Structure formats: C-alpha cells, structure tokens
CSV table of C-alpha atoms and ligand atoms in Angstrom, one decimal:
chain,number,residue,atom,x,y,z
A,10,MET,CA,-27.5,2.4,-5.2
A,11,ILE,CA,-27.4,5.8,-3.5
A,12,LEU,CA,-25.8,8.7,-5.5
A,13,LYS,CA,-22.7,10.4,-4.2
A,14,ALA,CA,-23.6,13.2,-1.7
A,15,ILE,CA,-20.2,14.8,-2.0
A,16,GLU,CA,-17.5,14.3,-4.7
A,17,TRP,CA,-14.2,16.1,-5.2
A,18,PHE,CA,-12.7,16.0,-8.6
A,19,ASP,CA,-10.5,18.2,-10.8
A,20,GLY,CA,-10.1,20.6,-8.0
A,21,LYS,CA,-13.9,21.3,-7.6
A,22,LEU,CA,-16.6,20.1,-5.3
A,23,ARG,CA,-19.8,18.5,-6.6
A,24,ILE,CA,-22.7,18.0,-4.2
A,25,LEU,CA,-26.1,16.5,-4.4
A,26,ASP,CA,-28.4,19.4,-3.4
A,27,GLN,CA,-30.3,17.8,-0.5
A,28,SER,CA,-32.7,20.7,-0.2
A,29,LYS,CA,-34.3,19.7,-3.5
A,30,LEU,CA,-34.8,16.0,-2.7
A,31,PRO,CA,-36.8,13.9,-3.2
A,32,GLN,CA,-38.4,15.8,-6.1
A,33,GLU,CA,-35.2,16.5,-7.9
A,34,GLN,CA,-31.8,14.9,-7.9
A,35,CYS,CA,-29.8,18.0,-8.6
A,36,PHE,CA,-26.0,18.0,-8.6
A,37,VAL,CA,-24.3,21.3,-8.2
A,38,ASP,CA,-20.6,22.1,-8.9
A,39,LEU,CA,-19.2,24.5,-6.3
A,40,LEU,CA,-16.3,26.4,-7.7
A,41,ASP,CA,-15.8,28.9,-4.9
A,42,TYR,CA,-15.3,28.4,-1.2
A,43,ARG,CA,-18.1,30.9,-0.4
A,44,GLU,CA,-20.5,28.8,-2.4
A,45,VAL,CA,-19.5,25.8,-0.3
A,46,ALA,CA,-20.1,27.7,3.0
A,47,LEU,CA,-23.5,28.9,1.7
A,48,ALA,CA,-24.5,25.4,0.8
A,49,ILE,CA,-23.7,24.3,4.4
A,50,LYS,CA,-25.7,27.2,5.8
A,51,GLU,CA,-28.6,26.6,3.6
A,52,MET,CA,-28.5,22.8,4.3
A,53,LYS,CA,-27.9,21.8,0.7
A,54,VAL,CA,-25.2,19.7,2.4
A,55,ARG,CA,-26.2,18.6,5.9
A,56,GLY,CA,-25.6,16.0,8.6
A,57,ALA,CA,-22.7,16.3,10.9
A,58,PRO,CA,-20.0,14.2,9.1
A,59,ALA,CA,-21.0,15.6,5.7
A,60,ILE,CA,-20.7,19.1,7.0
A,61,GLY,CA,-17.2,18.4,8.2
A,62,ILE,CA,-16.2,16.8,4.9
A,63,ALA,CA,-17.7,19.6,2.8
A,64,ALA,CA,-15.9,22.3,4.9
A,65,ALA,CA,-12.6,20.5,4.5
A,66,TYR,CA,-13.0,20.4,0.7
A,67,GLY,CA,-14.2,24.0,0.8
A,68,ILE,CA,-11.1,25.1,2.7
A,69,ALA,CA,-8.9,23.3,0.1
A,70,LEU,CA,-10.9,25.1,-2.7
A,71,GLY,CA,-10.5,28.4,-0.9
A,72,ALA,CA,-6.7,27.8,-0.6
A,73,GLN,CA,-6.4,26.9,-4.2
A,74,ASP,CA,-7.8,30.3,-5.2
A,75,ILE,CA,-5.6,32.4,-3.0
A,76,LYS,CA,-3.2,34.3,-5.3
A,77,ALA,CA,-0.7,35.4,-2.7
A,78,THR,CA,2.7,33.7,-3.1
A,79,ASN,CA,4.1,35.1,0.1
A,80,LYS,CA,3.5,32.5,2.9
A,81,GLY,CA,2.4,35.0,5.6
A,82,GLU,CA,-0.1,36.7,3.3
A,83,PHE,CA,-1.4,33.3,2.1
A,84,LEU,CA,-1.9,32.1,5.7
A,85,ASN,CA,-3.7,35.3,6.6
A,86,GLN,CA,-6.1,34.8,3.7
A,87,LEU,CA,-6.5,31.1,4.5
A,88,ASN,CA,-7.4,32.0,8.1
A,89,ARG,CA,-10.3,34.1,6.7
A,90,VAL,CA,-11.5,31.2,4.6
A,91,MET,CA,-11.5,29.0,7.7
A,92,GLN,CA,-13.4,31.6,9.7
A,93,THR,CA,-16.1,31.7,7.1
A,94,PHE,CA,-16.7,28.0,7.5
A,95,ALA,CA,-16.6,28.2,11.4
A,96,ALA,CA,-19.5,30.7,11.1
A,97,THR,CA,-21.8,28.4,9.1
A,98,ARG,CA,-23.4,26.1,11.6
A,99,PRO,CA,-22.5,25.9,15.3
A,100,THR,CA,-23.7,22.6,16.6
A,101,ALA,CA,-22.0,19.7,14.7
A,102,VAL,CA,-18.6,19.4,16.1
A,103,ASN,CA,-17.4,17.5,13.0
A,104,LEU,CA,-17.2,20.9,11.3
A,105,PHE,CA,-14.8,22.3,13.9
A,106,GLN,CA,-12.7,19.0,14.0
A,107,ALA,CA,-12.3,19.3,10.3
A,108,ILE,CA,-11.3,23.0,10.4
A,109,ASN,CA,-8.7,22.2,13.2
A,110,ARG,CA,-7.2,19.3,11.1
A,111,MET,CA,-6.9,21.6,8.1
A,112,LYS,CA,-5.2,24.2,10.3
A,113,GLU,CA,-2.7,21.6,11.5
A,114,VAL,CA,-1.6,20.7,8.0
A,115,ALA,CA,-1.3,24.3,6.7
A,116,ILE,CA,2.5,24.0,7.0
A,117,GLY,CA,5.3,23.7,4.4
A,118,ASP,CA,8.2,25.4,2.7
A,119,SER,CA,6.1,27.0,-0.1
A,120,VAL,CA,2.5,28.1,-0.8
A,121,PRO,CA,2.0,25.3,-3.5
A,122,GLU,CA,3.2,22.7,-0.9
A,123,ILE,CA,0.7,24.0,1.7
A,124,LYS,CA,-2.1,23.9,-0.9
A,125,LYS,CA,-1.3,20.3,-1.7
A,126,HIS,CA,-1.3,19.4,2.0
A,127,LEU,CA,-4.7,20.9,2.4
A,128,ALA,CA,-6.2,19.1,-0.6
A,129,ASP,CA,-4.7,15.8,0.6
A,130,GLU,CA,-6.0,16.3,4.1
A,131,ALA,CA,-9.6,17.0,2.9
A,132,LYS,CA,-9.5,13.7,0.9
A,133,GLN,CA,-8.1,12.0,4.0
A,134,ILE,CA,-10.9,13.3,6.2
A,135,HIS,CA,-13.4,12.0,3.7
A,136,GLU,CA,-11.8,8.6,3.4
A,137,GLU,CA,-11.6,8.2,7.2
A,138,GLU,CA,-15.3,9.1,7.6
A,139,ILE,CA,-16.2,6.6,4.9
A,140,GLU,CA,-14.3,3.9,6.8
A,141,ALA,CA,-15.5,4.9,10.2
A,142,THR,CA,-19.2,4.9,9.1
A,143,LYS,CA,-18.8,1.4,7.5
A,144,ARG,CA,-17.2,0.0,10.6
A,145,LEU,CA,-19.7,1.5,13.1
A,146,SER,CA,-22.6,0.4,11.0
A,147,GLN,CA,-21.3,-3.2,11.1
A,148,LEU,CA,-21.0,-2.9,14.9
A,149,GLY,CA,-24.4,-1.3,15.2
A,150,ALA,CA,-26.1,-3.9,13.1
A,151,GLU,CA,-25.3,-6.5,15.9
A,152,LEU,CA,-27.8,-4.7,18.1
A,153,ILE,CA,-30.6,-5.2,15.6
A,154,LYS,CA,-32.2,-8.6,15.7
A,155,ASN,CA,-34.2,-10.4,13.1
A,156,ASN,CA,-37.8,-9.0,12.7
A,157,PHE,CA,-37.0,-5.8,14.6
A,158,THR,CA,-38.9,-2.6,13.9
A,159,ILE,CA,-36.6,0.3,14.4
A,160,LEU,CA,-37.6,3.9,14.9
A,161,THR,CA,-35.2,6.5,13.6
A,162,HIS,CA,-35.2,10.3,13.5
A,163,CYS,CA,-33.9,12.9,11.0
A,164,ASN,CA,-31.5,11.6,8.3
A,165,THR,CA,-28.4,9.7,9.1
A,166,GLY,CA,-27.5,7.9,5.9
A,167,THR,CA,-25.3,8.3,2.9
A,168,LEU,CA,-26.6,11.9,2.4
A,169,ALA,CA,-25.7,12.9,6.0
A,170,THR,CA,-22.3,11.3,6.1
A,171,ALA,CA,-21.0,11.2,2.5
A,172,GLY,CA,-20.1,7.7,3.6
A,173,TYR,CA,-22.2,4.7,4.7
A,174,GLY,CA,-24.3,6.3,7.3
A,175,THR,CA,-24.6,6.2,11.1
A,176,ALA,CA,-28.0,5.1,12.5
A,177,LEU,CA,-29.2,4.4,9.0
A,178,GLY,CA,-25.9,2.7,8.3
A,179,ALA,CA,-26.5,0.2,11.1
A,180,ILE,CA,-30.0,-0.4,9.7
A,181,LYS,CA,-28.6,-1.0,6.2
A,182,ALA,CA,-25.9,-3.3,7.5
A,183,ALA,CA,-28.5,-5.3,9.4
A,184,LYS,CA,-30.4,-5.8,6.2
A,185,GLU,CA,-27.2,-6.8,4.4
A,186,GLN,CA,-26.7,-9.5,7.2
A,187,GLY,CA,-29.9,-11.0,6.0
A,188,LYS,CA,-32.1,-9.8,8.8
A,189,LYS,CA,-35.7,-8.9,8.1
A,190,ILE,CA,-36.3,-5.4,9.5
A,191,ASN,CA,-38.9,-2.6,9.3
A,192,VAL,CA,-38.2,1.1,9.9
A,193,ILE,CA,-40.4,3.7,11.3
A,194,ALA,CA,-39.1,7.1,10.2
A,195,THR,CA,-40.3,10.4,11.8
A,196,GLU,CA,-40.9,13.1,9.3
A,197,THR,CA,-38.6,15.5,11.3
A,198,ARG,CA,-40.2,18.9,11.2
A,199,PRO,CA,-39.4,21.6,10.4
A,200,LEU,CA,-37.2,20.7,7.4
A,201,LEU,CA,-38.5,17.1,6.9
A,202,GLN,CA,-35.2,15.3,6.7
A,203,GLY,CA,-37.1,12.1,7.7
A,204,ALA,CA,-39.8,12.4,5.1
A,205,ARG,CA,-37.7,13.8,2.3
A,206,LEU,CA,-34.3,12.1,2.8
A,207,THR,CA,-34.6,9.0,5.1
A,208,ALA,CA,-37.7,7.7,3.4
A,209,TRP,CA,-36.0,8.3,0.0
A,210,GLU,CA,-32.7,6.5,1.0
A,211,LEU,CA,-34.5,3.5,2.5
A,212,LYS,CA,-36.7,3.1,-0.6
A,213,GLN,CA,-33.5,3.1,-2.7
A,214,GLU,CA,-32.2,0.3,-0.4
A,215,SER,CA,-35.5,-1.6,-0.6
A,216,ILE,CA,-35.8,-1.4,3.2
A,217,PRO,CA,-39.5,-1.3,4.3
A,218,VAL,CA,-40.2,2.1,5.8
A,219,THR,CA,-43.3,3.6,7.4
A,220,LEU,CA,-43.4,7.4,7.7
A,221,ILE,CA,-45.0,9.0,10.8
A,222,THR,CA,-45.3,12.5,12.1
A,223,ASP,CA,-43.0,13.4,15.0
A,224,SER,CA,-45.9,13.5,17.4
A,225,MET,CA,-47.0,9.9,16.6
A,226,ALA,CA,-43.8,8.3,18.1
A,227,GLY,CA,-45.2,7.9,21.7
A,228,TYR,CA,-48.3,6.2,20.4
A,229,PHE,CA,-46.3,3.6,18.4
A,230,MET,CA,-43.9,3.0,21.3
A,231,SER,CA,-46.8,2.5,23.8
A,232,GLN,CA,-48.4,0.0,21.4
A,233,GLY,CA,-45.3,-2.2,21.6
A,234,LYS,CA,-44.6,-1.6,17.9
A,235,ILE,CA,-40.9,-0.4,18.3
A,236,ASP,CA,-38.1,-2.7,19.3
A,237,CYS,CA,-35.4,-0.1,19.5
A,238,VAL,CA,-34.7,3.5,18.6
A,239,ILE,CA,-31.4,4.5,16.7
A,240,VAL,CA,-30.4,8.1,16.0
A,241,GLY,CA,-27.3,9.9,15.0
A,242,ALA,CA,-25.5,12.8,16.8
A,243,ASP,CA,-24.1,16.2,16.0
A,244,ARG,CA,-22.0,16.5,19.1
A,245,ILE,CA,-21.3,14.1,22.1
A,246,ALA,CA,-20.0,15.8,25.2
A,247,ALA,CA,-17.4,14.2,27.5
A,248,ASN,CA,-20.1,12.8,29.9
A,249,GLY,CA,-22.1,11.2,27.0
A,250,ASP,CA,-24.8,13.8,26.6
A,251,VAL,CA,-25.8,14.0,23.0
A,252,ALA,CA,-26.9,16.9,20.7
A,253,ASN,CA,-29.0,15.8,17.8
A,254,LYS,CA,-31.9,16.9,15.7
A,255,ILE,CA,-34.7,18.7,17.7
A,256,GLY,CA,-37.1,16.0,18.9
A,257,THR,CA,-34.4,13.5,19.8
A,258,TYR,CA,-34.7,14.2,23.5
A,259,THR,CA,-38.5,13.6,23.4
A,260,LEU,CA,-37.9,10.3,21.7
A,261,ALA,CA,-35.3,9.3,24.3
A,262,VAL,CA,-37.7,10.1,27.2
A,263,LEU,CA,-40.5,8.2,25.5
A,264,ALA,CA,-38.2,5.2,24.9
A,265,LYS,CA,-37.2,5.1,28.6
A,266,GLU,CA,-40.8,5.3,29.7
A,267,ASN,CA,-41.6,2.4,27.4
A,268,ASN,CA,-38.5,0.2,28.2
A,269,ILE,CA,-37.2,0.5,24.6
A,270,PRO,CA,-33.4,0.6,24.0
A,271,PHE,CA,-32.3,4.0,22.8
A,272,TYR,CA,-29.1,3.9,20.7
A,273,VAL,CA,-26.9,6.7,19.4
A,274,ALA,CA,-24.6,5.9,16.4
A,275,ALA,CA,-21.8,8.3,15.5
A,276,PRO,CA,-18.2,8.3,14.4
A,277,THR,CA,-15.6,9.5,16.9
A,278,SER,CA,-15.2,12.8,15.0
A,279,THR,CA,-18.6,13.7,16.7
A,280,ILE,CA,-17.1,13.4,20.2
A,281,ASP,CA,-16.1,16.7,21.9
A,282,LEU,CA,-14.1,16.0,25.0
A,283,SER,CA,-13.6,19.7,25.5
A,284,LEU,CA,-17.2,20.1,26.7
A,285,THR,CA,-17.9,18.4,30.1
A,286,SER,CA,-21.7,18.1,29.5
A,287,GLY,CA,-24.4,18.8,27.0
A,288,ASP,CA,-25.6,22.0,28.4
A,289,LYS,CA,-22.4,23.6,27.0
A,290,ILE,CA,-23.1,22.5,23.4
A,291,PRO,CA,-24.2,25.5,21.3
A,292,ILE,CA,-27.6,25.0,19.8
A,293,GLU,CA,-28.3,26.5,16.4
A,294,GLU,CA,-31.3,28.8,16.1
A,295,ARG,CA,-32.6,28.9,12.6
A,296,ASP,CA,-35.0,31.2,10.7
A,297,PRO,CA,-38.5,31.1,12.2
A,298,ARG,CA,-39.8,31.0,8.6
A,299,GLU,CA,-38.9,27.3,8.6
A,300,ILE,CA,-41.7,26.9,11.2
A,301,THR,CA,-44.2,29.3,9.8
A,302,HIS,CA,-43.8,27.9,6.3
A,303,ILE,CA,-43.4,24.4,4.8
A,304,GLN,CA,-41.4,24.5,1.6
A,305,GLY,CA,-42.2,28.1,1.1
A,306,VAL,CA,-46.0,27.7,1.7
A,307,PRO,CA,-47.3,29.7,4.8
A,308,ILE,CA,-49.0,27.5,7.4
A,309,ALA,CA,-49.4,30.0,10.2
A,310,PRO,CA,-51.0,33.5,10.5
A,311,GLU,CA,-48.7,36.2,9.1
A,312,GLY,CA,-46.5,37.8,11.8
A,313,VAL,CA,-46.9,35.0,14.4
A,314,LYS,CA,-43.9,34.5,16.6
A,315,ALA,CA,-42.1,31.2,16.1
A,316,ALA,CA,-39.0,29.6,17.7
A,317,ASN,CA,-36.7,27.3,15.8
A,318,PRO,CA,-33.9,25.6,17.8
A,319,ALA,CA,-32.5,23.0,15.3
A,320,PHE,CA,-31.1,20.6,17.9
A,321,ASP,CA,-31.7,19.4,21.5
A,322,ILE,CA,-29.7,17.7,24.2
A,323,THR,CA,-30.4,14.1,25.3
A,324,PRO,CA,-28.8,13.5,28.8
A,325,HIS,CA,-26.6,10.4,28.8
A,326,SER,CA,-28.9,8.7,31.4
A,327,TYR,CA,-31.4,8.1,28.6
A,328,ILE,CA,-28.9,6.5,26.2
A,329,SER,CA,-28.5,2.7,26.3
A,330,SER,CA,-25.4,2.6,24.1
A,331,ILE,CA,-23.2,4.8,21.9
A,332,ILE,CA,-22.1,3.0,18.7
A,333,THR,CA,-18.8,4.2,17.3
A,334,GLU,CA,-16.2,2.8,14.8
A,335,LYS,CA,-14.0,2.0,17.8
A,336,GLY,CA,-16.7,0.0,19.6
A,337,ILE,CA,-20.0,0.1,21.3
A,338,ILE,CA,-19.8,1.8,24.6
A,339,ARG,CA,-22.2,1.8,27.6
A,340,LYS,CA,-22.7,3.7,30.9
A,341,PRO,CA,-20.8,5.2,32.6
A,342,TYR,CA,-19.7,7.0,29.3
A,343,GLY,CA,-17.0,9.4,30.7
A,344,LYS,CA,-14.0,7.0,30.9
A,345,GLU,CA,-15.0,5.0,27.7
A,346,LEU,CA,-15.3,8.2,25.6
A,347,ILE,CA,-11.9,9.4,26.7
A,348,LYS,CA,-10.4,6.0,25.8
A,349,ILE,CA,-11.9,6.0,22.3
A,350,ALA,CA,-11.6,9.7,21.4
A,351,THR,CA,-8.0,10.4,22.4
B,23,MRU,O1,-29.8,19.9,10.7
B,23,MRU,P1,-29.2,18.7,10.1
B,23,MRU,O2,-30.1,18.0,9.0
B,23,MRU,O3,-27.8,18.9,9.6
B,23,MRU,O4,-29.2,17.7,11.3
B,23,MRU,C1,-28.7,16.4,11.1
B,23,MRU,C2,-28.9,15.5,12.3
B,23,MRU,O5,-29.3,15.9,13.4
B,23,MRU,C3,-28.3,14.1,12.2
B,23,MRU,O6,-29.1,13.3,13.1
B,23,MRU,C4,-26.9,14.1,12.7
B,23,MRU,O7,-26.1,15.1,12.0
B,23,MRU,C5,-26.2,12.8,12.6
B,23,MRU,S1,-25.9,12.5,10.9
B,23,MRU,C6,-25.1,11.1,10.7
C-alpha cells in the first residue's frame, strides 16, 4: 500500500517529501503557503496533477492566514498568494487550471465564507483527480495485454498524482485485472524520478520492474523486448502535442522507428485548449547543478556549462493514443480533445 503523497487535515497540508525517497519516507507538515510553494519549486511535491492539488491546498492555506476582514483587501492579498503559486513551475498546466478554479470560487458575502469556498474547492479538486486517475487507469489497462513488457519514463504513480496514477495507474490496474506484466523503468536523469520513485512504487505494488538508464531504451526496443510505451503528460496542446519529462520525445521517436505503440495517459486537467500546438508550451529550465551533480555529488569538471530543460515536446504524430478519464482518443486529436475537455 502506497503512503499518501498529499493530505489535508486540520487546516494544514502534510506531504511526503519526494526529494528524500527512496532512502527516507519523510512526511512534512506545511503550515504556511510559502512553504507549499517552495515544496513545489524544490520538487518535494511533483508530477502534474499533484502540483495542481498542492497549489490548491496551498491557496486555501494562504487564504486562511489572511488577517484582513475587508473583502477588497482580502482579495488583494489572496491574489498575491495565487501569483506566488503561478511562479513556481511553468510547464504543468494542472497548476494553472487549479489556480483558475480557486479564483472562480473566491466569491461570497463575507471573508469567512470565501475562505470556506476555497478550502472546499481544494478538496474538490483533489477528489476529482483521484476519481479521474482511477477511471483513466481502468481504461488504459485495456491496452495492456497479458505478458506485456511496458516501458515507462519518469514517475506517474500515486506520488505524481496524489491519486491512483496515470501511466503507472494503467500498469497497476492491468495487474489488478490479473494480467502478468513486466515494467522497464528509465532512471530519468537528471533527478532520477524513475530510479527513485517509479521503481519504489512498483516494488510496493509487487510489480516486476527492471531499471535501465535513459540511453538504453533504444537497445531494448530494437531487441523486441518492449510491447508498448506508456508515459504521462504535463500539458497537452489542442492539436495533441504533449509536454512531458525530458527524454519523452526521444522515446516516442524510437517507438515509432521500432513499430511499438506509444501511449500518453493523463487526466483532462492536463489538456490546454488555449495553446494550438506544443511549440507554445513553456518549458521549465532548471538549475544546471542538477546536471553537473547527482544528489549533491559533483560528476563534471567544476565550472562546465550545462543545460537543463526539464521537459520536451512530443509531436502528436508520434502518439498512438491519449488515455483520459473520458475515454481513449486517437488521431486526429484536435476534435476529440475539444469534445472531452470542454
Ligand atoms: O518534473 P516532474 O517530476 O514534476 O515531471 C513529472 C512528469 O513529467 C510526469 O511524467 C508528468 O507530470 C505526468 S505525472 C502523472
């Protein structure tokens, strides 16, 4: 049984600090909205749906602490809280969808009433994501046949969603359906979400997993050892282009070259119809130290230049299907995405 990645109780937020896994299972109580924003920035909470949920609770926490009783002044201060969250990480659209939903419910006759609306909405966002990830995992599991070996990238399970999972959710659901499956997990440099988190989650679920370095994926595909690839998403543009963890695009090209189906699993909160194509998705650039160091240990000559884009864009033409809680959609994606996301 996986521990709860995010939990709201007694007006405070408890998170499982993902940056310390798998060595330590460390729960942290976040009592101030700034601490929540920092936890998102520092990737103690990470994964697109989990970022949105944590931000929603963080906004509720920030609202709770505003002393102003005058509605205008309260809303001004609330706006600053929301801006702090909007500045944490730019790529996962779930964050911005959650902030917009919180903005929409910041109405009422009195400040205490608005605070209650905000806390209720945060819980609602969390519950909806739990349900959406359960449902899409059930649907995604239908694409996984008995004896399949599935390659996955980054971490897309309970930790990343504070729910059931997306790509990893479909894998877990396939196992629950009684299918015999094997998973190949890429380590996912630079921050090793595959090695540290996916391998950990799969071990907890007793699902056989083999860890490989990112650069081994092509070899395993060319050897006929992979039946399908399933990944998550941080943002899906209106034409079906997908932003996901750096390295996803490489896997999609390799999958096409080797005639392997490439699936993306994501809740509809990850769809951004306001962007016509993937080239408009903002890509987060992180600290180059994440490249020159592994868990604080230097692995490159001091002062060497390093680049660290955290995500890449996979063009829709490489994607066999997109699995959402509202159904599995196939090319051409444009019309189908509008149907399920509006
Ligand atoms: O930088 P991260 O660890 O937040 O990136 C996470 C991913 O890229 C996941 O694949 C994505 O958020 C989907 S999680 C269900």
